[in-house]
PDB file of C-alpha atoms in Angstrom:
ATOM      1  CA  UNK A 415       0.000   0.000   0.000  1.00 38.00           C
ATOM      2  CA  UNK A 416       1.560   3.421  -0.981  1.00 40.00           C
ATOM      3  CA  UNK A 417       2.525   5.426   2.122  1.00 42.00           C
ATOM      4  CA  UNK A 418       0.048   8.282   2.941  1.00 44.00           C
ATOM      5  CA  UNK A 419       1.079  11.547   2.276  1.00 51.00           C
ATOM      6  CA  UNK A 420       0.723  14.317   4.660  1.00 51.00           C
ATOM      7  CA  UNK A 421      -2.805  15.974   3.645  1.00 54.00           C
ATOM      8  CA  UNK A 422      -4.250  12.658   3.768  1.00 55.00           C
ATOM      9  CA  UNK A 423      -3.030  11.274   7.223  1.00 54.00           C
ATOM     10  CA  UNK A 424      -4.045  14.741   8.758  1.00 54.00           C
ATOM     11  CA  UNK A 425      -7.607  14.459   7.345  1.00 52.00           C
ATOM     12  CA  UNK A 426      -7.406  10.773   8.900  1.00 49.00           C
ATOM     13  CA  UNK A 427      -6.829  12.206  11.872  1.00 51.00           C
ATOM     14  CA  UNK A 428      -9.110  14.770  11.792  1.00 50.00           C
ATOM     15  CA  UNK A 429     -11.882  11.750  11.119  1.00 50.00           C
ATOM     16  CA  UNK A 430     -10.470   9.718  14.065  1.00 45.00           C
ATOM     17  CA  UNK A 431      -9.926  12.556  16.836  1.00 50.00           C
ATOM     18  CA  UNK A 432     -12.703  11.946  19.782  1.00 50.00           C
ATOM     19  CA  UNK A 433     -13.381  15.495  19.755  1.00 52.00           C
ATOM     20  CA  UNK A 434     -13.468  18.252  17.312  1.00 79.00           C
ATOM     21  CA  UNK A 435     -12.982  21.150  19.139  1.00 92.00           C
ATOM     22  CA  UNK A 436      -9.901  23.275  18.510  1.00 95.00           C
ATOM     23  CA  UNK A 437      -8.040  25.136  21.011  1.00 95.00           C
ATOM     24  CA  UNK A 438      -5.866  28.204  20.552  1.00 97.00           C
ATOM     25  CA  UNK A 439      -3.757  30.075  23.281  1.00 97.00           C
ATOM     26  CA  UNK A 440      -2.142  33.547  22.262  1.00 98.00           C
ATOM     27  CA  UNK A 441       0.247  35.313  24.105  1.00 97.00           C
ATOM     28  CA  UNK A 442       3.058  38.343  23.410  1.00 95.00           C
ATOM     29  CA  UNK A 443       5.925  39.482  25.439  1.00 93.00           C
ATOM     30  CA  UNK A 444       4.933  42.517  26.408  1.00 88.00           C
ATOM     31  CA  UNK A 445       2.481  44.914  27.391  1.00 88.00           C
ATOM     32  CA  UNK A 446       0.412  47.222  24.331  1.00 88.00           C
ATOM     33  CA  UNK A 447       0.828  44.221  21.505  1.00 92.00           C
ATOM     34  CA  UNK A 448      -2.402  43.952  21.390  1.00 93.00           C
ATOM     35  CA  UNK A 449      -3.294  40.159  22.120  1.00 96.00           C
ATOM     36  CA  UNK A 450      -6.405  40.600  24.180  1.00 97.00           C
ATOM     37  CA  UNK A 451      -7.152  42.389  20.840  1.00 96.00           C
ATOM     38  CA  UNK A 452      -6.006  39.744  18.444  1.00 98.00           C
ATOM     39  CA  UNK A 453      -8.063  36.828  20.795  1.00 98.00           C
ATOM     40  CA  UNK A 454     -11.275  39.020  20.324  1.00 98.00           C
ATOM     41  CA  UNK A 455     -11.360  39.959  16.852  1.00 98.00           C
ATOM     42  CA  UNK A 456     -10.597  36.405  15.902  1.00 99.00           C
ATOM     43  CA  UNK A 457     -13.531  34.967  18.433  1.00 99.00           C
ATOM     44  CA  UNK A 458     -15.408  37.150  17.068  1.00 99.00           C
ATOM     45  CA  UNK A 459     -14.686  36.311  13.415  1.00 99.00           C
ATOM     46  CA  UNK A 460     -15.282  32.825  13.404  1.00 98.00           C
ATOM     47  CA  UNK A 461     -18.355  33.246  15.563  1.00 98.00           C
ATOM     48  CA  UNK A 462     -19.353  35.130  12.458  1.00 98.00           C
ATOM     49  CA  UNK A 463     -18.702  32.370  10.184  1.00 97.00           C
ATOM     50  CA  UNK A 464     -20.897  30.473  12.645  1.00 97.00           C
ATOM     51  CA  UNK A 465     -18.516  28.734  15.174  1.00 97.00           C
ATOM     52  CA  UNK A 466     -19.142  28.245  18.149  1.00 97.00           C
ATOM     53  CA  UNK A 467     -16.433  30.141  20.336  1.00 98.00           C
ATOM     54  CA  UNK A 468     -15.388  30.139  23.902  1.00 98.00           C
ATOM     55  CA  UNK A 469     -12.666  32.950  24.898  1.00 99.00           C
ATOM     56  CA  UNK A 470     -10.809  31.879  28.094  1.00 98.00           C
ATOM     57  CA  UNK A 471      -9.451  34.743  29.367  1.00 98.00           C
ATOM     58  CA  UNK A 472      -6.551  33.635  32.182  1.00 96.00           C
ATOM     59  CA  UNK A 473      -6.650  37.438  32.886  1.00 95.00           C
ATOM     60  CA  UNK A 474      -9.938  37.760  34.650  1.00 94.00           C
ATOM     61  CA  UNK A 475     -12.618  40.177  34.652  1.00 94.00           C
ATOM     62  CA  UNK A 476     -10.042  43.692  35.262  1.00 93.00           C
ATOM     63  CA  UNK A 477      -9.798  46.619  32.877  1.00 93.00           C
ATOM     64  CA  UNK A 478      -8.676  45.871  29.564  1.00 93.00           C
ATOM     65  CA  UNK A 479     -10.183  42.125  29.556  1.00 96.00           C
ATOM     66  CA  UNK A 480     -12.413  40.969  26.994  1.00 97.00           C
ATOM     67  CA  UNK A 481     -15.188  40.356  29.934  1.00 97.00           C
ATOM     68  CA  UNK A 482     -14.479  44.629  30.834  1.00 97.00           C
ATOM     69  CA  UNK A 483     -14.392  45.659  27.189  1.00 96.00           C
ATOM     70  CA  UNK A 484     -17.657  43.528  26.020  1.00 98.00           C
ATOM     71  CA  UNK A 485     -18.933  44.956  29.269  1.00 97.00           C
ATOM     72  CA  UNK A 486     -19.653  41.103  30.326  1.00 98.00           C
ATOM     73  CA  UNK A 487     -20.248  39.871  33.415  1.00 97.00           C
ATOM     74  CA  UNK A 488     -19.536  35.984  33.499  1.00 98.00           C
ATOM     75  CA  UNK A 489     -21.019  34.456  36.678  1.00 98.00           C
ATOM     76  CA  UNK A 490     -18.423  31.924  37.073  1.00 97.00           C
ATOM     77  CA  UNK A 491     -14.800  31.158  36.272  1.00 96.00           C
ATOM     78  CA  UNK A 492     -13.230  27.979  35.083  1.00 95.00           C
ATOM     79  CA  UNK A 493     -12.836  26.205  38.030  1.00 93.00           C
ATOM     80  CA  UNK A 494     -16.595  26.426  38.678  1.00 95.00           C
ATOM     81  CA  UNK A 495     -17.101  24.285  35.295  1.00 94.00           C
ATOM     82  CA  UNK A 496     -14.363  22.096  35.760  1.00 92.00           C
ATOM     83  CA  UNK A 497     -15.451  21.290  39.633  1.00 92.00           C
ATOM     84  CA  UNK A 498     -19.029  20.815  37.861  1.00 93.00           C
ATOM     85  CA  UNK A 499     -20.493  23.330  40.387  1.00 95.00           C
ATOM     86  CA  UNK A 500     -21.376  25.271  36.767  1.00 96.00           C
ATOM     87  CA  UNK A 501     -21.706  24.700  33.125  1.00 95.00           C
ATOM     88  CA  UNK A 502     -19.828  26.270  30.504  1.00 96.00           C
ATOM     89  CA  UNK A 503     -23.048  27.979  29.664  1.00 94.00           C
ATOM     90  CA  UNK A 504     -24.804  28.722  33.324  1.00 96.00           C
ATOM     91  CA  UNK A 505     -20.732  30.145  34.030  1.00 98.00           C
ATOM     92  CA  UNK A 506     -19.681  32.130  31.088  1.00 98.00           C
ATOM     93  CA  UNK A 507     -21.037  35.482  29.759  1.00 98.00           C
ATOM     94  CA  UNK A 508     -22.071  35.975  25.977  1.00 98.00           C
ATOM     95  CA  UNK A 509     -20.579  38.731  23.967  1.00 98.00           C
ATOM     96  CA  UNK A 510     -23.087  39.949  21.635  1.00 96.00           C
ATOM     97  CA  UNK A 511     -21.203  38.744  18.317  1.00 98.00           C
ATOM     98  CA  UNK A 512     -21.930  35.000  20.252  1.00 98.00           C
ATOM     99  CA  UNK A 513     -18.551  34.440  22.098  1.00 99.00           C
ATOM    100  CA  UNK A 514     -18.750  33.005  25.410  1.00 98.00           C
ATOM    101  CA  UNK A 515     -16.338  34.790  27.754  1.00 98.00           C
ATOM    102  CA  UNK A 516     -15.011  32.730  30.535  1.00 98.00           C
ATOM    103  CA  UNK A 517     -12.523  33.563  33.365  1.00 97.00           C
ATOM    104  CA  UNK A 518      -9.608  30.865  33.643  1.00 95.00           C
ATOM    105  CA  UNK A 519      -7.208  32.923  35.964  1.00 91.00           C
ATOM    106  CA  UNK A 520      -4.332  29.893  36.312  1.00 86.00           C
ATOM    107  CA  UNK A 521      -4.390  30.307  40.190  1.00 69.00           C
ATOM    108  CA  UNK A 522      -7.882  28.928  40.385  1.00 51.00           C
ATOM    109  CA  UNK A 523      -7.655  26.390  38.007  1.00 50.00           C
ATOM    110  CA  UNK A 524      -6.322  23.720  39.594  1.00 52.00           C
ATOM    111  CA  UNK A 525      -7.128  20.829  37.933  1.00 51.00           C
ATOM    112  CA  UNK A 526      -8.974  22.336  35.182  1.00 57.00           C
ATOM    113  CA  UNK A 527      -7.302  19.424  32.813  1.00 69.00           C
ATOM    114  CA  UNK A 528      -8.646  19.590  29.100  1.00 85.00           C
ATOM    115  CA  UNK A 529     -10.741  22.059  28.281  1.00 90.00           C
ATOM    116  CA  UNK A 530     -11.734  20.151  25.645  1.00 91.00           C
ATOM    117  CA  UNK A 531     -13.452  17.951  27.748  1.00 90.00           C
ATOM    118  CA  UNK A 532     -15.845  20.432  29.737  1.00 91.00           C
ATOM    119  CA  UNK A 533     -17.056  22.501  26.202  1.00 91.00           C
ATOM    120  CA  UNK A 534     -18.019  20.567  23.005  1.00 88.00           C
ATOM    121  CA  UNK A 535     -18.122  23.759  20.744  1.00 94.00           C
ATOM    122  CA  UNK A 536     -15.920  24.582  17.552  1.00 96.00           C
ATOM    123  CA  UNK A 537     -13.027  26.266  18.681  1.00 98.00           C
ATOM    124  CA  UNK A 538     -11.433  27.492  22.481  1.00 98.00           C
ATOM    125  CA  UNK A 539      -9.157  30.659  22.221  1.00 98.00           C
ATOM    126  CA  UNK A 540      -7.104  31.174  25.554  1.00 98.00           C
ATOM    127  CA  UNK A 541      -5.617  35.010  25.903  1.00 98.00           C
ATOM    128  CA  UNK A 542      -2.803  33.239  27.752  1.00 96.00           C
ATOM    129  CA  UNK A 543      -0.824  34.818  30.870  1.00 95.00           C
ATOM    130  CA  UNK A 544       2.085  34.052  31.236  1.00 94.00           C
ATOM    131  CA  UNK A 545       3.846  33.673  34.938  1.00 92.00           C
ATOM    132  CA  UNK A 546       6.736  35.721  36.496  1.00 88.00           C
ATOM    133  CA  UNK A 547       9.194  33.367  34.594  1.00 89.00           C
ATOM    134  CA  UNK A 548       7.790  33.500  31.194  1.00 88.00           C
ATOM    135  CA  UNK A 549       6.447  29.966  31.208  1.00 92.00           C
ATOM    136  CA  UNK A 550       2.779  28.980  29.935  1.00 94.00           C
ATOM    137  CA  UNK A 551       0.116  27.924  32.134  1.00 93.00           C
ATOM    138  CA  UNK A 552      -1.153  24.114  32.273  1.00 92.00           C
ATOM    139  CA  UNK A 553      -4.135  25.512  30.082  1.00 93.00           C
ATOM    140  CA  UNK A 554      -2.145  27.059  27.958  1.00 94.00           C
ATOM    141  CA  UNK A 555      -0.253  24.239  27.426  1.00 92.00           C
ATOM    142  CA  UNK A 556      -2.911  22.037  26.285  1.00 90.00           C
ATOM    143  CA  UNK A 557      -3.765  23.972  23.363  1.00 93.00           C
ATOM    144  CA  UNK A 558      -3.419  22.766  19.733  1.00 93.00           C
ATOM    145  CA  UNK A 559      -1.185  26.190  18.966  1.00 95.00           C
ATOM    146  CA  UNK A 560       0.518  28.685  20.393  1.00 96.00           C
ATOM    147  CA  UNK A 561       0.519  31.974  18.890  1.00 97.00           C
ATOM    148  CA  UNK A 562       2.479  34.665  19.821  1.00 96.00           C
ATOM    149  CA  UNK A 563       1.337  38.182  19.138  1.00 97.00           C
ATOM    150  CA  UNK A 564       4.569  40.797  18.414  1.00 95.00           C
ATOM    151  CA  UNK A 565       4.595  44.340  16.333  1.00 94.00           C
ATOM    152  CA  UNK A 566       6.950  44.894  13.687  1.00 91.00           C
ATOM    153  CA  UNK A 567       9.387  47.380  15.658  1.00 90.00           C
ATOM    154  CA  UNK A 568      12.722  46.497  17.159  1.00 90.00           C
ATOM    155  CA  UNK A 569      11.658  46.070  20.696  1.00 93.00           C
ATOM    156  CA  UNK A 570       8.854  43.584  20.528  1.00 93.00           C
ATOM    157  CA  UNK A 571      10.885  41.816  17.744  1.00 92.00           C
ATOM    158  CA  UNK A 572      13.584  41.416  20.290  1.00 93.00           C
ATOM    159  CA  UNK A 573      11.683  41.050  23.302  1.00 94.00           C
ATOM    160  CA  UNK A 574       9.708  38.355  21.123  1.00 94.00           C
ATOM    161  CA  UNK A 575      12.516  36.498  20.493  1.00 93.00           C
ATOM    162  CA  UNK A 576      13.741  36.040  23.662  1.00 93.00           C
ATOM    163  CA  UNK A 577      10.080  34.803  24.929  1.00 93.00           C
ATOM    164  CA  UNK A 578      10.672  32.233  22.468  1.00 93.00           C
ATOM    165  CA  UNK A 579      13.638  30.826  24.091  1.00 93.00           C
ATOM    166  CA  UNK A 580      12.737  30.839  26.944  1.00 93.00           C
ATOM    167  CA  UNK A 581       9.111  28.968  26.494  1.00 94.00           C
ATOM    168  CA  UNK A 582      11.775  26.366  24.092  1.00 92.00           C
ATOM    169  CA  UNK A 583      14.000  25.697  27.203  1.00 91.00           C
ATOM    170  CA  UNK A 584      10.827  25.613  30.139  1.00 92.00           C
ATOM    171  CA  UNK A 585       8.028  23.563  27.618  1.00 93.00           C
ATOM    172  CA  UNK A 586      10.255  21.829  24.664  1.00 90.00           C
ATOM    173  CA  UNK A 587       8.553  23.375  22.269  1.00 89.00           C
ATOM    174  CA  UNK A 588       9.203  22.620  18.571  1.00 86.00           C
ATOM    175  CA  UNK A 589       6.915  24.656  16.588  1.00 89.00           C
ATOM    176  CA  UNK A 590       4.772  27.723  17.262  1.00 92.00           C
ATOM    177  CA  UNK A 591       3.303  30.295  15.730  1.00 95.00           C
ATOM    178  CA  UNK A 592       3.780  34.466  15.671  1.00 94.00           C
ATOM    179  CA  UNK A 593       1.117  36.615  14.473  1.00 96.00           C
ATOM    180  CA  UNK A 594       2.363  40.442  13.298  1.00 95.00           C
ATOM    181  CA  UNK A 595       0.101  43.079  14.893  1.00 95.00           C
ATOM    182  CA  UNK A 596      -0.031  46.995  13.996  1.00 93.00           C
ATOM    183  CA  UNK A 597       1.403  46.448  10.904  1.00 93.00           C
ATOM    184  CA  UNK A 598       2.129  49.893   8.651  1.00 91.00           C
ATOM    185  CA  UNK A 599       4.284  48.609   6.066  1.00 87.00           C
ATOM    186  CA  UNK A 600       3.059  44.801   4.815  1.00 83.00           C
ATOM    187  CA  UNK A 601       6.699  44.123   3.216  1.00 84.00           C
ATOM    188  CA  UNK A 602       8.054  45.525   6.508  1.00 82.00           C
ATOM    189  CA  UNK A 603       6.139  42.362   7.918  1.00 84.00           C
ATOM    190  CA  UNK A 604       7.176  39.724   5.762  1.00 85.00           C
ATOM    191  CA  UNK A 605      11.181  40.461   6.455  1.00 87.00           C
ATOM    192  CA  UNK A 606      10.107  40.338   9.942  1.00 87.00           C
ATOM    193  CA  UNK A 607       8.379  37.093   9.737  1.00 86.00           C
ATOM    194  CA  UNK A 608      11.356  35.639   7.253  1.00 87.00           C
ATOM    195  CA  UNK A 609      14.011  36.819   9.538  1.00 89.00           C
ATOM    196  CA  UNK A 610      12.336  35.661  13.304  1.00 90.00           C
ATOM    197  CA  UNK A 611      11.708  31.738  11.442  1.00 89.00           C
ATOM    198  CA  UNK A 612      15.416  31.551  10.355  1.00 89.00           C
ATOM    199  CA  UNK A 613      16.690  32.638  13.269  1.00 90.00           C
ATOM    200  CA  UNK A 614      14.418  30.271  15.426  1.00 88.00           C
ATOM    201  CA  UNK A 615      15.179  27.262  12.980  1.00 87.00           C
ATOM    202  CA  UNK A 616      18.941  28.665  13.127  1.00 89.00           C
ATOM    203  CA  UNK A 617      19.563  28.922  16.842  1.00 88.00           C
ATOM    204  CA  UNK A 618      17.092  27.271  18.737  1.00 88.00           C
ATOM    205  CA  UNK A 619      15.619  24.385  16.455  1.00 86.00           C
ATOM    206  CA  UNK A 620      12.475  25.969  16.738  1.00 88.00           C
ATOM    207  CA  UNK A 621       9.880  25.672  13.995  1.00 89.00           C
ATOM    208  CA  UNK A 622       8.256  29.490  13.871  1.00 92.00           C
ATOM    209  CA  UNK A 623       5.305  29.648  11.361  1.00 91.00           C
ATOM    210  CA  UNK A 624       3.513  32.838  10.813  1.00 91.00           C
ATOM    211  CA  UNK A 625       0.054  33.228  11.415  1.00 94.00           C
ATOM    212  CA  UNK A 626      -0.579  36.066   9.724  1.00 93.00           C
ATOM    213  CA  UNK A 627      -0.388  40.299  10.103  1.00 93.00           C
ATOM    214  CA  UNK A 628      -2.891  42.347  11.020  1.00 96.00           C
ATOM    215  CA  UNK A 629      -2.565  45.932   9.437  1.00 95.00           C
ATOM    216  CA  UNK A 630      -2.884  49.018  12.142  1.00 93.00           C
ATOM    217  CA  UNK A 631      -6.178  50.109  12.673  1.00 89.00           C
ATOM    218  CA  UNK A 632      -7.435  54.048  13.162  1.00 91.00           C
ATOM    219  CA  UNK A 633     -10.892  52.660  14.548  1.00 90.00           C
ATOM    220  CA  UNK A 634      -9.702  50.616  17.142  1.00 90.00           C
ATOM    221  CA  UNK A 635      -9.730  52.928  19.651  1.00 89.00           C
ATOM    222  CA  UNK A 636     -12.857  53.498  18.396  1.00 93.00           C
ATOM    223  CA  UNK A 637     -14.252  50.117  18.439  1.00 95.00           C
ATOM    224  CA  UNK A 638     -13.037  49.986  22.241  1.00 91.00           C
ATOM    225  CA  UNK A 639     -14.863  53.512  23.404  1.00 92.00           C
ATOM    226  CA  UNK A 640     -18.168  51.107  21.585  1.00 95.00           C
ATOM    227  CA  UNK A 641     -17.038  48.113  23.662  1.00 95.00           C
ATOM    228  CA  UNK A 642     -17.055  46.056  20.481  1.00 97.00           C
ATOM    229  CA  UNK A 643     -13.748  44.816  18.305  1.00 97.00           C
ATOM    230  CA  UNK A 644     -13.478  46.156  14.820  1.00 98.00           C
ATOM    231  CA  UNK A 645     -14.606  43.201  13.356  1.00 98.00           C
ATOM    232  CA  UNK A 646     -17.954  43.814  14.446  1.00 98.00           C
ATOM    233  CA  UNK A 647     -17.728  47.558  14.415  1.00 97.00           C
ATOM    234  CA  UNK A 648     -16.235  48.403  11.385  1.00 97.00           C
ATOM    235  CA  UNK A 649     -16.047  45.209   9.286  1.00 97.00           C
ATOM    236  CA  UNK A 650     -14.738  46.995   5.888  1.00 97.00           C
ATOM    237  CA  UNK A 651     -11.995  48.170   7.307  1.00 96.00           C
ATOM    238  CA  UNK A 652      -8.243  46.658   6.797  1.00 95.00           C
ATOM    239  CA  UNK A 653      -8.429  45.208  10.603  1.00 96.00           C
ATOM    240  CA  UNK A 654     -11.081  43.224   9.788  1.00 97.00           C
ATOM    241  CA  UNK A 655     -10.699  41.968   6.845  1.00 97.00           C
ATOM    242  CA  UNK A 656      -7.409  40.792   8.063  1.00 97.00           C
ATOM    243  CA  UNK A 657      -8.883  38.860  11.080  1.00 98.00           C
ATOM    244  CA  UNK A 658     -11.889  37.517   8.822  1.00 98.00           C
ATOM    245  CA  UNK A 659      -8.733  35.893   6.453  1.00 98.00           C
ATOM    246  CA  UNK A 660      -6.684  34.687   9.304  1.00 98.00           C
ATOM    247  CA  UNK A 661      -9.972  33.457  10.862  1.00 98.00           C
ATOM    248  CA  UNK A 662     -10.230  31.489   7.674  1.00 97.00           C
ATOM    249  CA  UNK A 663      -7.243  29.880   7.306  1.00 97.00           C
ATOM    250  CA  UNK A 664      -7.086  28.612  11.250  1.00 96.00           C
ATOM    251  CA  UNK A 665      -9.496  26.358   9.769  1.00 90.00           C
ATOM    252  CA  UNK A 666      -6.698  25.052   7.529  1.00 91.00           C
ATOM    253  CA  UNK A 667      -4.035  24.779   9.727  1.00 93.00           C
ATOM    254  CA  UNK A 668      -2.760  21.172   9.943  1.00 89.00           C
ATOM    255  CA  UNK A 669      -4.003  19.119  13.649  1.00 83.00           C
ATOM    256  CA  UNK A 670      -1.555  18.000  15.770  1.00 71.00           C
ATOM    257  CA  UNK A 671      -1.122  14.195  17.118  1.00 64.00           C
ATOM    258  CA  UNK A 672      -2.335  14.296  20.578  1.00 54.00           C
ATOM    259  CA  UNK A 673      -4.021  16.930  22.615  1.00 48.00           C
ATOM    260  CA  UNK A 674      -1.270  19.293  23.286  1.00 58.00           C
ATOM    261  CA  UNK A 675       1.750  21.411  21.916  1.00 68.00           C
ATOM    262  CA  UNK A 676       3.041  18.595  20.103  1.00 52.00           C
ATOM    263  CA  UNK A 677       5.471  18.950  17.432  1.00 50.00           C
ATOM    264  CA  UNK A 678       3.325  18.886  13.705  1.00 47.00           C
ATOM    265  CA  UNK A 679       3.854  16.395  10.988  1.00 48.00           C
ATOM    266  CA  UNK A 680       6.597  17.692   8.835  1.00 47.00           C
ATOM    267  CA  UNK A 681       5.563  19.487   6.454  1.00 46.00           C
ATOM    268  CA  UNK A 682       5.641  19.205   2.541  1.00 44.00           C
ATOM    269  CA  UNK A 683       8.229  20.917   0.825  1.00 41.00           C
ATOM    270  CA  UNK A 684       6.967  23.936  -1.067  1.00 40.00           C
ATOM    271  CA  UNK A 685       9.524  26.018  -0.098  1.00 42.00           C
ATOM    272  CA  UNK A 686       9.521  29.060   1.977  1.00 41.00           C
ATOM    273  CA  UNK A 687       6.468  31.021   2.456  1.00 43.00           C
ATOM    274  CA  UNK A 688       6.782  33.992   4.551  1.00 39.00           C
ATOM    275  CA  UNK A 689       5.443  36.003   1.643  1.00 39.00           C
ATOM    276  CA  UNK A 690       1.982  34.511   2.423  1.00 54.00           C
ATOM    277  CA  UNK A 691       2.274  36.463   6.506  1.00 63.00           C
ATOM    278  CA  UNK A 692       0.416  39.381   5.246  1.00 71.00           C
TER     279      UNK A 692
END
């Protein structure tokens, strides 16, 4: 029997997973990159397509939260579902573009374990926190991906970078992905995108893929003072059609073996793609 090549074994395992839920944790090194951001627009994109989302939000309820900006008030928190003194649905608040919000601070969830296994919905996004050290939460750390949020300017490139290493050397991590936010200049971007993947595959045997760029966005601030993202407040504008197209392709992105940051199939030769970031 000729061996199966790569699309076909992933759609095998798509048919043979238990569950089909996907789960996405983003993160960035720094404060102002805009991940809480990122996590909402995209929730709220592919609730648009109509997914069924469920933002875990490890920062809480505080200023600057998706609960805060939807102006949400979840009535529970994680550790209420996974103790099974709540549901998903009697715990979590519903923005209104249809994304449940749910607290998942990682002090209080304790023996949370899959998330997977308390929601049976499309897709989990986690806005991820990471601890005094860098390092990734056990929730985090059960997610299908990783993506890290950076801007295209020196400091978050740099500051970026040395995130990287340091979740390589605490988790083992083979392969993540980086998502370019605030972007001006879209060839700007793609350098930044080719040079951050050779230099993880260089140094640090670290598979970087880029998720996509987001191009900077006058109504954000906008969108905020609404407490909506711009996806659902202004969805012709670059932002959104940016997040609608990464929202898109998530759906595309190849499933990992097991439940957890494990390292992807290899991937067919095709050569380099960074042109395809933005």
């Amino acid at each position: 029997m000729s061996k199966l090549v790569p699309d076909q074994a992933d759609g095998l395992r798509r048919l043979l997973a238990q569950t089909r839920t996907r789960v996405l944790a983003f993160a960035s090194m720094g404060r102002g990159l805009g991940v809480t951001t990122v996590a909402m627009n995209l929730a709220a994109a592919l609730a648009y397509q109509g997914k069924e989302v469920l933002l875990l939000d490890e920062h809480g309820t505080q200023a600057g939260t998706a609960s805060a900006t939807w102006a949400v008030e979840p009535l529970g928190t994680l550790a209420d579902v996974a103790n099974r003194r709540l549901t998903v649905q009697g715990a979590a608040a519903r923005a209104p573009c249809g994304v449940y919000v749910l607290p998942a601070v990682p002090r209080t969830q304790a023996g949370s374990g899959d998330p997977r296994t308390l929601w049976e919905g499309d897709v989990i996004l986690v806005d991820a926190a990471l601890d005094g050290e860098g390092r990734l939460s056990a929730l985090a750390q059960a997610s299908d991906e990783l993506v890290l949020v950076m801007q295209p300017h020196a400091a978050s490139i740099t500051a970026t970078y040395a995130g990287i290493k340091r979740l390589h050397y605490a988790h083992a991590l083979r392969q993540l992905r980086f998502l370019v936010n605030g972007v001006a200049e879209p060839g700007a971007a793609q350098q930044v995108a080719h040079n951050l993947a050779q230099a993880g595959s260089r140094y640090l045997a670290v598979s970087l893929q880029p998720a996509g760029c987001v191009r900077a966005e006058i109504h954000a601030d906008a969108a905020g003072r609404l407490g909506r993202t711009v996806v659902e407040a202004y969805p012709a504008s670059p932002a959104a059609a940016d997040f609608r197209r990464i929202a898109d392709e998530i759906g595309q992105w190849p499933w990992r073996q097991g439940t957890s940051l494990a390292p992807l199939p290899a991937p067919v030769a095709r050569g380099t793609n960074t042109a395809a970031v933005c």
